[in-house]
XYZ file of N, CA and C in Angstrom:
228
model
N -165.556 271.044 158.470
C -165.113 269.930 159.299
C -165.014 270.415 160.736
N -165.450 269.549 161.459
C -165.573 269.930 162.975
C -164.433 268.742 163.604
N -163.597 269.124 164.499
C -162.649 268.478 165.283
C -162.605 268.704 166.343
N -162.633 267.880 167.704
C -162.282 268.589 169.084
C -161.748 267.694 169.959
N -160.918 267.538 170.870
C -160.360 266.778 171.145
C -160.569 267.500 172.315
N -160.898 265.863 173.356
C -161.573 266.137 174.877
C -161.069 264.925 175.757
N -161.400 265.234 177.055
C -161.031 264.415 178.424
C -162.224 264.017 179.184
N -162.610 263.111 178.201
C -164.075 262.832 178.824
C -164.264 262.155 180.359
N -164.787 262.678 181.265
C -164.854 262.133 182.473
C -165.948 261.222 182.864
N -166.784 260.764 182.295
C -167.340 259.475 182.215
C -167.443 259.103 181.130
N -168.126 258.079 180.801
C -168.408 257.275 179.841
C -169.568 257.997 178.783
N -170.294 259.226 178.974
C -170.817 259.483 178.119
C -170.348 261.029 177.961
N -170.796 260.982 176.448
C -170.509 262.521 176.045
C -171.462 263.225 174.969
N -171.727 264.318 175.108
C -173.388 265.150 174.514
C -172.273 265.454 173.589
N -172.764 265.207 172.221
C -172.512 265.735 171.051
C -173.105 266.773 169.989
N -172.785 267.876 170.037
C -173.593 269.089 169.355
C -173.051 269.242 167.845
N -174.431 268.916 166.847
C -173.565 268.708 165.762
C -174.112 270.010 164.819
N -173.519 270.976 164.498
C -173.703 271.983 163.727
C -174.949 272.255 162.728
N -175.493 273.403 162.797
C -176.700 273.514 161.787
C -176.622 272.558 160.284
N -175.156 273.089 159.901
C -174.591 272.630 158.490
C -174.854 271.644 158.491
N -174.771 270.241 159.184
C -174.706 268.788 159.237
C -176.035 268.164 159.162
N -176.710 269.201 159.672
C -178.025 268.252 159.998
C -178.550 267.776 158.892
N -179.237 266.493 158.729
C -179.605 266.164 157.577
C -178.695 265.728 156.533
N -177.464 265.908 157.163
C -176.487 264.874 155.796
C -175.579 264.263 157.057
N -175.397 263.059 155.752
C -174.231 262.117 156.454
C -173.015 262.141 157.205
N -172.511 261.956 158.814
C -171.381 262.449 159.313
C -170.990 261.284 159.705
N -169.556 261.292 159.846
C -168.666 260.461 160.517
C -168.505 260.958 161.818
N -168.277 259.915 163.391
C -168.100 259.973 164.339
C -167.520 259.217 165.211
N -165.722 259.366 165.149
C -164.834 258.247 165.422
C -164.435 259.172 166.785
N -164.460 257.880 167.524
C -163.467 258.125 168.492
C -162.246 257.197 169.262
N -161.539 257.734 169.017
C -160.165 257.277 169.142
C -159.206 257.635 170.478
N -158.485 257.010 170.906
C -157.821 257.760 172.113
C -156.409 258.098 171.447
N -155.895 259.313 172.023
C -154.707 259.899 171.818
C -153.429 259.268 172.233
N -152.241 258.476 171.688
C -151.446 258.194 172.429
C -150.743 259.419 173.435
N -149.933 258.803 174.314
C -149.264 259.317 175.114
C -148.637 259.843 174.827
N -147.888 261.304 174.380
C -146.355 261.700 174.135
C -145.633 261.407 174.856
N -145.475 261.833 175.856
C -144.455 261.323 177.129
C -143.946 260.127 177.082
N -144.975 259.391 176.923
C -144.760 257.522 177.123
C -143.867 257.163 176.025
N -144.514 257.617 174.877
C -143.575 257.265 173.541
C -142.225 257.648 173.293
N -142.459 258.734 173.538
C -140.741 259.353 173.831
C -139.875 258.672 175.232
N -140.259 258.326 176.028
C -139.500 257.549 177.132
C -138.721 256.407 176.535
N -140.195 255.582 175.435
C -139.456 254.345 175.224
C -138.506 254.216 173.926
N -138.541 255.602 172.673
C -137.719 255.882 171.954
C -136.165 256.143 172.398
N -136.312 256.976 173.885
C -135.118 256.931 174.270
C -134.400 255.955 174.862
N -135.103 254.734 175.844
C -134.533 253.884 175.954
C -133.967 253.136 175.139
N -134.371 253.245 173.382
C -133.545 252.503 172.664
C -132.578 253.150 171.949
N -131.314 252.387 172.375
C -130.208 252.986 171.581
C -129.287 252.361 170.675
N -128.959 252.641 169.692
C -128.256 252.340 168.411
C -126.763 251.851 168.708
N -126.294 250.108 168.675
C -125.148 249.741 168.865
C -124.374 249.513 167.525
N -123.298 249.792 166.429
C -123.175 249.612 165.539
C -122.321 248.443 165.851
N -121.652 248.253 166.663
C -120.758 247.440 166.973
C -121.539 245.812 167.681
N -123.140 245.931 167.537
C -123.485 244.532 168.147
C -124.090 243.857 166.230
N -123.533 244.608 165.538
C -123.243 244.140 163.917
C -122.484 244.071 163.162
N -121.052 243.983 164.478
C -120.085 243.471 163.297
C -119.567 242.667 162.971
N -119.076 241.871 162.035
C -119.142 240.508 161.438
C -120.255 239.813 161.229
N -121.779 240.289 161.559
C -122.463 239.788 160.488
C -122.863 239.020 159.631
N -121.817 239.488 158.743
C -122.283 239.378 157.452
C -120.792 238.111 157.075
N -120.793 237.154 156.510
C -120.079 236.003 156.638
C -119.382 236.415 154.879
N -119.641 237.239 154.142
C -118.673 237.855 153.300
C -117.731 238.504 153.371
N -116.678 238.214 152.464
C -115.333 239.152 152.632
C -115.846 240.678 152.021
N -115.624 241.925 152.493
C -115.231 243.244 151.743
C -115.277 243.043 150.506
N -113.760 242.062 149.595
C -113.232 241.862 148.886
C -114.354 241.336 147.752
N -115.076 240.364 148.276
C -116.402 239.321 147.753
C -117.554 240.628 147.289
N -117.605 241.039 148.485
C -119.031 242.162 148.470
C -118.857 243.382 147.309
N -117.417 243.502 147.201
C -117.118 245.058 146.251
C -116.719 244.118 145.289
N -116.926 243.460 144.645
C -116.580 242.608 143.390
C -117.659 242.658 142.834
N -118.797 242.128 143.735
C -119.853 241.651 143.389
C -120.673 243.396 143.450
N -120.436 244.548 143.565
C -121.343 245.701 143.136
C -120.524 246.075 141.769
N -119.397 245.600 141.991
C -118.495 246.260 140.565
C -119.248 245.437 139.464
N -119.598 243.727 139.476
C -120.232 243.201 138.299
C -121.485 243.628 138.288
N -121.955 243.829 139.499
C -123.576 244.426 139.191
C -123.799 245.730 138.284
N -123.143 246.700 138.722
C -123.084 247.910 138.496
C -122.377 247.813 136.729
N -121.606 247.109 136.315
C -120.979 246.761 135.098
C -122.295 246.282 134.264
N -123.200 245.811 134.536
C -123.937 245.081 133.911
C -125.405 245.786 133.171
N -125.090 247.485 134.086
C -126.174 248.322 134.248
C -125.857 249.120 132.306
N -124.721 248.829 132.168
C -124.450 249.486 130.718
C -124.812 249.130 129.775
């Protein structure tokens, strides 16, 4: 397997494909690399509020742990 990862400065690029290949079938994808930098910028801009989820949930505690105690009862 041949891999190389490049910064192509125009639009075309000479491809040298190994003795081994010649004559059999190859794949030839090209794909662009995301950004690291970029991605990590916008991971950090998001941040985790636990408190813009509370109350929620329109059940009591009381309702919710009843209802795993019959679930969980039912598993026997």
């Amino acid at each position: 397997m041949l891999r190389e990862i490049i910064r192509p400065e125009n639009d075309y690029y000479n491809l040298h494909i190994p003795a081994e290949y010649v004559g059999k079938d190859v794949e030839v994808i090209v794909l662009p690399l995301f950004d690291l930098v970029k991605t990590t910028q916008v991971e950090e801009q998001k941040t985790f509020d636990p408190m813009a989820f509370f109350g929620a949930a329109s059940e009591s505690k009381m309702s919710v742990d009843s209802y795993l105690s019959q679930t969980r009862s039912e598993w026997d």
